[in-house]
Short mmCIF file of C-alpha atoms and ligand atoms in Angstrom, two decimals:
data_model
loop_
_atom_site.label_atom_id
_atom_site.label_comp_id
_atom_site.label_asym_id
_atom_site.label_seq_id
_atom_site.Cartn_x
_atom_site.Cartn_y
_atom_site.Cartn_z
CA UNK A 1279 0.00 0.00 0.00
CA UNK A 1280 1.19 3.84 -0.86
CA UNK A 1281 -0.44 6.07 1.27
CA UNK A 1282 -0.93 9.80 0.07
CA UNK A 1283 1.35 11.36 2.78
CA UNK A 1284 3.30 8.18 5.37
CA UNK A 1285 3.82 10.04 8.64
CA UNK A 1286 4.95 6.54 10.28
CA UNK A 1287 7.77 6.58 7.94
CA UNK A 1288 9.18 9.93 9.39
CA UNK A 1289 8.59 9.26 13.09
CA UNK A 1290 10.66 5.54 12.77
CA UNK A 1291 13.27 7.90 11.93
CA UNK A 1292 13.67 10.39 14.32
CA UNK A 1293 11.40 8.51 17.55
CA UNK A 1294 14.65 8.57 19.54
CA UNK A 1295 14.88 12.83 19.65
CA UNK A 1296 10.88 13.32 19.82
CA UNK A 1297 10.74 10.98 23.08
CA UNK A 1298 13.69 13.28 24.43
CA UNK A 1299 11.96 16.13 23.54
CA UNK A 1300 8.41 15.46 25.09
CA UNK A 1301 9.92 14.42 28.07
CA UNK A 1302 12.56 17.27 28.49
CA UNK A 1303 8.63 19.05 28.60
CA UNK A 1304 7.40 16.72 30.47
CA UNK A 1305 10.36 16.76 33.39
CA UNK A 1306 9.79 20.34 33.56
CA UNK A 1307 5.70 20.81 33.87
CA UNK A 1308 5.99 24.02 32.33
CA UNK A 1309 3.35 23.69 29.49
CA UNK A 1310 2.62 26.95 28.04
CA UNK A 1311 4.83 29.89 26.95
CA UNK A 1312 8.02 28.43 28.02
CA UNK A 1313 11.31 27.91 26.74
CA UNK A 1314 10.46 25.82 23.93
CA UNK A 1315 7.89 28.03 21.79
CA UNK A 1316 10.15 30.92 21.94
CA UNK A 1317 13.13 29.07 21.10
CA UNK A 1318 10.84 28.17 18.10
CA UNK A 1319 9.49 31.65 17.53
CA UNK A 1320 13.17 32.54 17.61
CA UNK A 1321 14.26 29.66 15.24
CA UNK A 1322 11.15 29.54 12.82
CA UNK A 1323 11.34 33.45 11.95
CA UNK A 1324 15.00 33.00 11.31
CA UNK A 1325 14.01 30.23 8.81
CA UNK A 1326 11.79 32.29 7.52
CA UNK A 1327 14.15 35.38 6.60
CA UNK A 1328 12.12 37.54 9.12
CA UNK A 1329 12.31 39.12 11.97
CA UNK A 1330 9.69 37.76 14.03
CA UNK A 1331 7.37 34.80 14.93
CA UNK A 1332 4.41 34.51 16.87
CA UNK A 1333 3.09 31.10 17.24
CA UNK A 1334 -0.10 30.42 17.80
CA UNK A 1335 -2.84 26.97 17.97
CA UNK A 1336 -2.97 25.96 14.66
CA UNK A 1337 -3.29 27.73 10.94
CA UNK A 1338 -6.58 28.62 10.98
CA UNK A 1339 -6.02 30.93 13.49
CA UNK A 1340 -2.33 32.10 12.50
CA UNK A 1341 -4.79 33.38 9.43
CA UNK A 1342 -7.84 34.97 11.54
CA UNK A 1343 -5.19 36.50 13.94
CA UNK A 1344 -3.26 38.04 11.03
CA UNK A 1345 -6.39 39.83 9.44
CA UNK A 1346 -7.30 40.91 13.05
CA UNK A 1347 -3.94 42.68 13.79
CA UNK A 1348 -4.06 44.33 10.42
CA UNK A 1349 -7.42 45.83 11.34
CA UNK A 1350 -9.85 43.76 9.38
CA UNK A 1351 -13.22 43.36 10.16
CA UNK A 1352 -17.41 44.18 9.64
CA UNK A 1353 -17.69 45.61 5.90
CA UNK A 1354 -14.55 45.14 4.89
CA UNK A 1355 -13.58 42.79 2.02
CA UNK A 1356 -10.46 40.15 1.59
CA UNK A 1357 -9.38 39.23 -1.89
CA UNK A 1358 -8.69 35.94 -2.12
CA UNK A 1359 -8.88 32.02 -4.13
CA UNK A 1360 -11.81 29.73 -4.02
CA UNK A 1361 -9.31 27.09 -5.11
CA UNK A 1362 -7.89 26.49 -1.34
CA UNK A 1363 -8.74 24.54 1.82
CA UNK A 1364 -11.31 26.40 3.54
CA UNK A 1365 -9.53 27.41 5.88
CA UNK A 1366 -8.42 30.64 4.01
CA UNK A 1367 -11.86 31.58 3.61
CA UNK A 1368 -13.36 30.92 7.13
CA UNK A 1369 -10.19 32.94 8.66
CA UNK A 1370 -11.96 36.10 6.65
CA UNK A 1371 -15.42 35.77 8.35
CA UNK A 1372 -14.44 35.35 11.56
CA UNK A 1373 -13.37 38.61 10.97
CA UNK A 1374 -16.51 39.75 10.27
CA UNK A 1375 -15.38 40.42 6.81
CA UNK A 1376 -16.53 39.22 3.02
CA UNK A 1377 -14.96 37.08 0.93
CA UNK A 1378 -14.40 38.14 -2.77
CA UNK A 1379 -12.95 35.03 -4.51
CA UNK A 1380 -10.73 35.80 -7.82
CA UNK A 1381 -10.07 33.24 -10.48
CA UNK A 1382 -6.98 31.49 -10.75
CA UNK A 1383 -4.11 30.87 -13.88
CA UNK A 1384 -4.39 27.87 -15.59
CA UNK A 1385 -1.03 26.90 -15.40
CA UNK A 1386 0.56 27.45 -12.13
CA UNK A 1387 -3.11 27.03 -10.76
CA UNK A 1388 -2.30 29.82 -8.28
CA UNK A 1389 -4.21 33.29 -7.83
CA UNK A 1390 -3.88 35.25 -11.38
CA UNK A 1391 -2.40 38.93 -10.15
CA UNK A 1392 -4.67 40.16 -12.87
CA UNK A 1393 -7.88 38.96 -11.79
CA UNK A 1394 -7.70 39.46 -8.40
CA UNK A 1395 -6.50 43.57 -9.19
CA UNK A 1396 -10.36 42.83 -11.00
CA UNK A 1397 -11.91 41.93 -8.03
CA UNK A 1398 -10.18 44.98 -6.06
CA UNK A 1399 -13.27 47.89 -4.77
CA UNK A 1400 -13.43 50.53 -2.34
CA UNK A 1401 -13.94 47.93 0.56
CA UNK A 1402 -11.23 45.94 -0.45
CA UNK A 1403 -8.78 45.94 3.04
CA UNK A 1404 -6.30 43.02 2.29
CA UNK A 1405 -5.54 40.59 -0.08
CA UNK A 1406 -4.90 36.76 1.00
CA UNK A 1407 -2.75 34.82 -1.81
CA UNK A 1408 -2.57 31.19 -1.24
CA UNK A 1409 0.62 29.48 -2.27
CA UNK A 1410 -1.02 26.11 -2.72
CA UNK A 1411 0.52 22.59 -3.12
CA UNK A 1412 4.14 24.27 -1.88
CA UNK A 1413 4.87 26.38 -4.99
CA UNK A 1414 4.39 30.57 -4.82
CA UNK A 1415 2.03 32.99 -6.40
CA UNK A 1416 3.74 35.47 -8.49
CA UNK A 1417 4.46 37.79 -5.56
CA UNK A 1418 5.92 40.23 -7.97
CA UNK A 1419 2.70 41.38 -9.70
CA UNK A 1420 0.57 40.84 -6.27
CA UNK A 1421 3.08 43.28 -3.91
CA UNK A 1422 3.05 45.68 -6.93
CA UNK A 1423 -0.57 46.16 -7.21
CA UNK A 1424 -0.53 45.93 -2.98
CA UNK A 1425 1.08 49.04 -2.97
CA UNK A 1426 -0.32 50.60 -5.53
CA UNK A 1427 -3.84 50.56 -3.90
CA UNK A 1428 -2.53 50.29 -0.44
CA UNK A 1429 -3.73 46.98 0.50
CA UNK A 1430 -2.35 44.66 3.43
CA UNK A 1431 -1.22 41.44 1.86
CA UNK A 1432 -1.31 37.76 4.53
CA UNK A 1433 0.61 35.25 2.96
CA UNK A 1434 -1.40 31.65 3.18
CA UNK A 1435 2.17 29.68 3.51
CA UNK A 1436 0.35 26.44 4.89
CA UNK A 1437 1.94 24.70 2.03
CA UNK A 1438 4.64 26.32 1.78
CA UNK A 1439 6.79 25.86 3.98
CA UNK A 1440 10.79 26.91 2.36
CA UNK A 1441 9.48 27.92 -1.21
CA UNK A 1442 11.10 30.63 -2.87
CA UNK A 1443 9.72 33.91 -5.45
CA UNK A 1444 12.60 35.57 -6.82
CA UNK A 1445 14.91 34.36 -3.57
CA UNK A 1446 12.39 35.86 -1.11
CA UNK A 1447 11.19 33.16 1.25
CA UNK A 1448 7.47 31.96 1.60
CA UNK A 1449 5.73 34.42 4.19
CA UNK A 1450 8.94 37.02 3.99
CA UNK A 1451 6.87 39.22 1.23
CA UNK A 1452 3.59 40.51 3.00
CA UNK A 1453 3.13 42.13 5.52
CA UNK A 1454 2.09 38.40 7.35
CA UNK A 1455 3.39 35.24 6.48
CA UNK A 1456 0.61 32.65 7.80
CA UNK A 1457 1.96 28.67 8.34
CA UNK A 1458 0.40 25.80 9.69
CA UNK A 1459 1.81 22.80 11.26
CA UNK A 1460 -1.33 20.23 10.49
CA UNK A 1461 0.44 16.84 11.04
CA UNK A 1462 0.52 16.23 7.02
CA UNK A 1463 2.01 19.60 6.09
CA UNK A 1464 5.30 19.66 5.15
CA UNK A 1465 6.52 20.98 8.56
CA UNK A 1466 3.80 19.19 10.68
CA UNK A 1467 3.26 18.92 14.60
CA UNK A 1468 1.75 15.81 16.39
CA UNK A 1469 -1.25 17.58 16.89
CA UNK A 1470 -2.97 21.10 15.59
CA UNK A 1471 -0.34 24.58 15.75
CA UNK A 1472 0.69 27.39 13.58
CA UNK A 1473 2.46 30.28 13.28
CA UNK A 1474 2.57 33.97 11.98
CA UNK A 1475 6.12 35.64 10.84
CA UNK A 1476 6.42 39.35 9.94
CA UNK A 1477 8.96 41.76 10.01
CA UNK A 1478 10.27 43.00 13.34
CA UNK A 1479 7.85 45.00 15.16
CA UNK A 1480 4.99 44.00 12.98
CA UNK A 1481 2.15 41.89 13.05
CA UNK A 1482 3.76 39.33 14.91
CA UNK A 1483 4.35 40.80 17.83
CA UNK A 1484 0.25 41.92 17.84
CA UNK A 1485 -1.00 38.87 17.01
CA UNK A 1486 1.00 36.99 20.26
CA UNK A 1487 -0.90 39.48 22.34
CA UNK A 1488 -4.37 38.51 20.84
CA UNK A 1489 -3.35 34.76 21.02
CA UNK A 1490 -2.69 35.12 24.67
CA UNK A 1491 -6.23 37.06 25.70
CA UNK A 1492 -4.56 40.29 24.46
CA UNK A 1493 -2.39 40.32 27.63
CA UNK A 1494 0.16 43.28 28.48
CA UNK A 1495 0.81 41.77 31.36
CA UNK A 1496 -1.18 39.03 33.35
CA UNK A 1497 -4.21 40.74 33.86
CA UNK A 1498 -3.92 43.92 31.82
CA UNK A 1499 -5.91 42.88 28.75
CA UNK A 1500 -4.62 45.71 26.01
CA UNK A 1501 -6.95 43.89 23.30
CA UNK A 1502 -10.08 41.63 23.37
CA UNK A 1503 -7.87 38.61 22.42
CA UNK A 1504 -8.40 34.69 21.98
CA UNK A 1505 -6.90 31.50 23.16
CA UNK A 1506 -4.86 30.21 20.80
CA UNK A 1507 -1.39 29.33 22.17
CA UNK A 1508 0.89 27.15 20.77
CA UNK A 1509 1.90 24.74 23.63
CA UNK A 1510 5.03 23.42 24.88
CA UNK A 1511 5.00 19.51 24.10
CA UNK A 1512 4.32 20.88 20.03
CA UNK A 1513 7.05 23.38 19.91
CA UNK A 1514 9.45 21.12 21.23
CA UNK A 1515 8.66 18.34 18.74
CA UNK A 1516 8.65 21.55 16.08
CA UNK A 1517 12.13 22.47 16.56
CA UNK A 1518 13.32 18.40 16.76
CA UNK A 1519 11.58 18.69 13.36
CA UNK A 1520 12.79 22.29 11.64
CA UNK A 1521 16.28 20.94 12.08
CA UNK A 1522 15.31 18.62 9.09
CA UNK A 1523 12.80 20.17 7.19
CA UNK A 1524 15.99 21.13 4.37
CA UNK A 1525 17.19 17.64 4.21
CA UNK A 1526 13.30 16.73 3.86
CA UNK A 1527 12.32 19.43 1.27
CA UNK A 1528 15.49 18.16 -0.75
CA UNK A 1529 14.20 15.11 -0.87
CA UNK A 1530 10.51 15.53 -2.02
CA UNK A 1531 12.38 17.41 -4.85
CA UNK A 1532 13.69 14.54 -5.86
CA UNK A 1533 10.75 12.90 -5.94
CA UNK A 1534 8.73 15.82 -7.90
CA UNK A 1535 11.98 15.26 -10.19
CA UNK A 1536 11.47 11.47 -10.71
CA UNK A 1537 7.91 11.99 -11.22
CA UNK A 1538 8.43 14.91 -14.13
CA UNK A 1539 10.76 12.82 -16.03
CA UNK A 1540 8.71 9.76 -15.73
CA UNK A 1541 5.40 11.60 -17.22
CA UNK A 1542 7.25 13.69 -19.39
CA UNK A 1543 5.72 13.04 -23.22
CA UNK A 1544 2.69 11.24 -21.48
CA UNK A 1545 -0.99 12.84 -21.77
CA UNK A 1546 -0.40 13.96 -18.53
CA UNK A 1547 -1.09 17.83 -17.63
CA UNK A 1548 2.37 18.35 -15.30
CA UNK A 1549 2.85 20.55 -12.76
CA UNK A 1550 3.85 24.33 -14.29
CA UNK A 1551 5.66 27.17 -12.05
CA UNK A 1552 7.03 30.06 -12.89
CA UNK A 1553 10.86 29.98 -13.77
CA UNK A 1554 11.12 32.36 -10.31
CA UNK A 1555 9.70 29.95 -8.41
CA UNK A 1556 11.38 27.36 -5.85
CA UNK A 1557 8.50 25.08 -5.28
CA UNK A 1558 8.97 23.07 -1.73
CA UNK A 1559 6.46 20.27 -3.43
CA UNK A 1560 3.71 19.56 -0.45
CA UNK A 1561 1.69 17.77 -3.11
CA UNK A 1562 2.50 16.52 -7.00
CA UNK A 1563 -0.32 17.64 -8.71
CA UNK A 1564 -1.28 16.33 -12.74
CA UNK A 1565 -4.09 16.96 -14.60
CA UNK A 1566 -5.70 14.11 -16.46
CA UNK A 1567 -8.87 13.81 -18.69
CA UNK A 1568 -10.24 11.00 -17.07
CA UNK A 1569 -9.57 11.52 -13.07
CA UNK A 1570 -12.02 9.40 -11.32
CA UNK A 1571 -11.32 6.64 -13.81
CA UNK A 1572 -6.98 6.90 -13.07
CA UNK A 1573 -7.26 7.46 -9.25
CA UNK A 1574 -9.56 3.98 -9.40
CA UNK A 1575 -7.04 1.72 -11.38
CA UNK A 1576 -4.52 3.45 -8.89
CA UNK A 1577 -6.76 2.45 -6.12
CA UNK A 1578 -6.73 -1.46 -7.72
CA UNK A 1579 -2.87 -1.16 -6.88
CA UNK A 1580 -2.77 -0.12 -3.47
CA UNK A 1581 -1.50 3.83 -4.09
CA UNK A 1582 -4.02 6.36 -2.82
CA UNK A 1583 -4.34 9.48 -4.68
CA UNK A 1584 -6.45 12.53 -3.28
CA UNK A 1585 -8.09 15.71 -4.86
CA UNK A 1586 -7.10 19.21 -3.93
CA UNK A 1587 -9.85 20.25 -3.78
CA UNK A 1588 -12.70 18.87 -5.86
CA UNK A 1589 -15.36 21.68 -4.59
CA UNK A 1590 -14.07 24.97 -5.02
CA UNK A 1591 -15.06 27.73 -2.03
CA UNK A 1592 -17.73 29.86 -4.06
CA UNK A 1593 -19.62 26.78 -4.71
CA UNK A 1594 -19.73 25.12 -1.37
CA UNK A 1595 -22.83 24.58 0.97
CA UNK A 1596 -21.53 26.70 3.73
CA UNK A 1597 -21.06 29.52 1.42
CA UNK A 1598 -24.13 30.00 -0.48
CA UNK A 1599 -25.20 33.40 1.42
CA UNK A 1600 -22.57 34.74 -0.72
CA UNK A 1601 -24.62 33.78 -3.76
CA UNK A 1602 -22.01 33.12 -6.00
CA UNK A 1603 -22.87 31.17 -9.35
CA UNK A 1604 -21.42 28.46 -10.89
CA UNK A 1605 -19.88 29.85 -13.70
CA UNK A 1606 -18.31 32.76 -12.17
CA UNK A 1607 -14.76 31.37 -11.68
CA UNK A 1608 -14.32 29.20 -14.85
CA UNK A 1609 -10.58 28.33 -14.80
CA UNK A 1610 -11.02 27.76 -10.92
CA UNK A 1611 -14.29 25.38 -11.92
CA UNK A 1612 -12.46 23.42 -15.13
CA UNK A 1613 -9.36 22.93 -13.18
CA UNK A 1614 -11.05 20.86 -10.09
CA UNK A 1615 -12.24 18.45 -12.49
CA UNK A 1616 -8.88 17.16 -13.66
CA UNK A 1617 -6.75 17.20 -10.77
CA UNK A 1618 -5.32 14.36 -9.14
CA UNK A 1619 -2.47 14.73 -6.01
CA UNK A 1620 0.01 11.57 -6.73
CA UNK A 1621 2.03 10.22 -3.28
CA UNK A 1622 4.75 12.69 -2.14
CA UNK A 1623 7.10 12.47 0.88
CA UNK A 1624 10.24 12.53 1.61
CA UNK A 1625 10.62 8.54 2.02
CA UNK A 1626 8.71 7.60 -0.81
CA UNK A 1627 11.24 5.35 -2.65
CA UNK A 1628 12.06 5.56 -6.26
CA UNK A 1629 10.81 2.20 -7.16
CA UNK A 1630 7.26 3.51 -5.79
CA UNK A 1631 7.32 6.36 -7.86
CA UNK A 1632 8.38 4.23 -11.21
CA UNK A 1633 5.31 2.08 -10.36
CA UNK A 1634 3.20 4.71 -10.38
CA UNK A 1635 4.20 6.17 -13.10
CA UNK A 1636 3.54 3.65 -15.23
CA UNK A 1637 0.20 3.06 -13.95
CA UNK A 1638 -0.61 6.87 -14.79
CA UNK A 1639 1.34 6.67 -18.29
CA UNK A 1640 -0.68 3.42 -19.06
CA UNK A 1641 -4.33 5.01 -18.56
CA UNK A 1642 -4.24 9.14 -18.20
CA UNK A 1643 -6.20 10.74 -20.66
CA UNK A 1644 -5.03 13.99 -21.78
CA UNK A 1645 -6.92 17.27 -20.01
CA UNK A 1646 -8.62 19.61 -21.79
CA UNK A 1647 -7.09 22.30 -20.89
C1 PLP B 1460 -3.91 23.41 6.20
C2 PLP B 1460 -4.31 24.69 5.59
C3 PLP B 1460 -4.83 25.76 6.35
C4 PLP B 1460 -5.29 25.63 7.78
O1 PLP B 1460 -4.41 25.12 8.68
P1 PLP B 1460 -4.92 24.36 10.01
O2 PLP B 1460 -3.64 24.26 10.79
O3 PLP B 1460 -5.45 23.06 9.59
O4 PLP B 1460 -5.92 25.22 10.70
C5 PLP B 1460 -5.04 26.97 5.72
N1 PLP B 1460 -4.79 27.14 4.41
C6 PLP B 1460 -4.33 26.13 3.64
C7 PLP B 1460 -4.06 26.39 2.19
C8 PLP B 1460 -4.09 24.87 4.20
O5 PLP B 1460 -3.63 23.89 3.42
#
């Protein structure tokens, strides 16, 4: 059996330092803002290329709390994808604020610069791009037109962790780089926490009040905050874990790699970035004709495939008060069809990824677009 993502695979390998490290917490009963979160604020905004961190419970939040600090709220409107998890979209509403969903390119299937400057009005406060399956939007074009209109940009980096636009790191470009550490994600916690980076003095440093009840002090409440804290046992099993997310990035390159030249001249619809782009690879994404049919003769050999993400956000149940119709985002609603996320991690062997690569050479379908 191939799994999608194998998170046993990765713990067999590094079980020895995550015991230590849970009970180095555990010896010392200090659970919550201790030494280990801000020796991972410290570390994480370093990796990052910025000057702070705050951490917070999980990437939902890291989102919500961005927009929050940045002054979002009731009538204001966030630019952002309906090709994303939900997540991106729910962190707007909490807010209090509306989300205006732009279309997407068809290549890089990332948010197109020029339709979301279309989708820019008067309310328009911030701008959320999403750099899905771990490559980056064209950051370029989208801080260009941020300025320009003087909108706050939040970086959705929950994919991201590592990539490069241009040699500026994921989450080092707005003015809030937004992570989470969901066990599957490419840097991923043994349970829910996340993480917002900005530059010194920036939103970071508001949104670690509003995580912690808006505390000054410990009961001077400067801000009606929340409770979202990253906690102890996760940031210590973070920073076991940062010391070899490079190693493990490296290695799901090589698997992209493998993959590439293995479909290459196939009716397969590859992966596309832009030349400027360092993807990090959190999922290998094709584009067939015939999905459903591939992932099942997949299925008949034991490798599990997954969709990212077959119902785009304008068209789902929970947002139908927005009363957007189907046919408003049609490169968004064409490209959900045909997309199918292959195995990738950073232990998947080669032989795996030969095997299915044949299976997908043997029965893709080309893609229409
Ligand atoms: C995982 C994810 C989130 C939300 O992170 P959680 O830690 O699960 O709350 C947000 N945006 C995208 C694109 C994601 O993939």
């Amino acid at each position: 059996m191939t799994p999608l993502v194998d998170l046993k695979a990765q713990y067999r390998e590094i079980r020895n330092e995550i015991g230590d490290a849970i009970n180095g917490v555990l010896e010392t009963c200090a659970f919550i803002n201790g030494e280990n979160v801000k020796a991972f604020e410290r570390d994480f905004a370093e990796y990052c290329g910025v000057g702070e961190c705050a951490a917070v419970g999980n990437g939902t939040d890291a989102l919500y709390l961005a927009l929050r600090a940045l002054g979002v709220g009731q009538g204001d409107e966030v630019v952002t994808v309906a090709h994303t998890f939900i997540a991106t979209a729910e962190a707007i509403t909490l807010c209090g604020a509306t989300p205006v969903f732009a279309d997407i390119e068809n290549g890089s299937m990332l948010l197109s610069p020029s339709a979301m400057e279309a989708a820019i009005t008067s309310r328009t406060k911030a701008l959320i791009p999403v750099h899905l399956y771990g490559g980056m939007c064209d950051m370029g074009a989208i801080m260009g037109t941020a300025s320009k209109r003087g909108l706050a940009v939040v970086e959705d980096c929950a994919q991201s962790h590592g990539a490069r636009w241009d040699g500026g790191l994921a989450g080092s470009f707005g003015d809030a780089g937004c992570f989470s550490f969901f066990p599957g994600k490419n840097l991923g916690a043994y349970g829910d926490a996340g993480a917002v980076v900005s530059r010194a003095g920036g939103v970071a440093s508001r949104v670690k009040m509003l995580a912690n009840h808006g505390r000054a002090d410990k009961y001077i409440h400067e801000m009606e905050g929340v409770n979202s804290r990253l906690d102890e046992i996760q940031a210590a099993i973070l920073r076991v874990k940062l010391r070899r997310l490079g190693e493990w990035t490296e290695k799901r390159r090589r698997v992209a790699r493998l993959y590439m030249d293995a479909l290459a001249g196939c009716d397969v619809g590859l992966p596309e970035s832009d030349p400027l782009c360092e993807p990090v690879w959190h999922l290998f994404v094709i584009r067939v004709g015939n999905r459903d049919e591939l992932r099942a003769k997949l299925r008949e050999r034991d490798v599990d495939t997954g969709v990212h993400y077959p119902v785009p956000l304008h068209l789902q149940p929970a947002f139908k008060r927005l009363g957007i119709k189907e046919g408003a985002l049609p490169v968004t609603e064409r490209v959900v069809k045909e997309i199918l996320s292959l195995p990738i991690y950073p232990e998947l062997a080669d032989s795996a990824v030969e095997s299915i690569a044949e299976t997908v050479r043997m029965y893709a379908r080309p893609p229409q677009n």
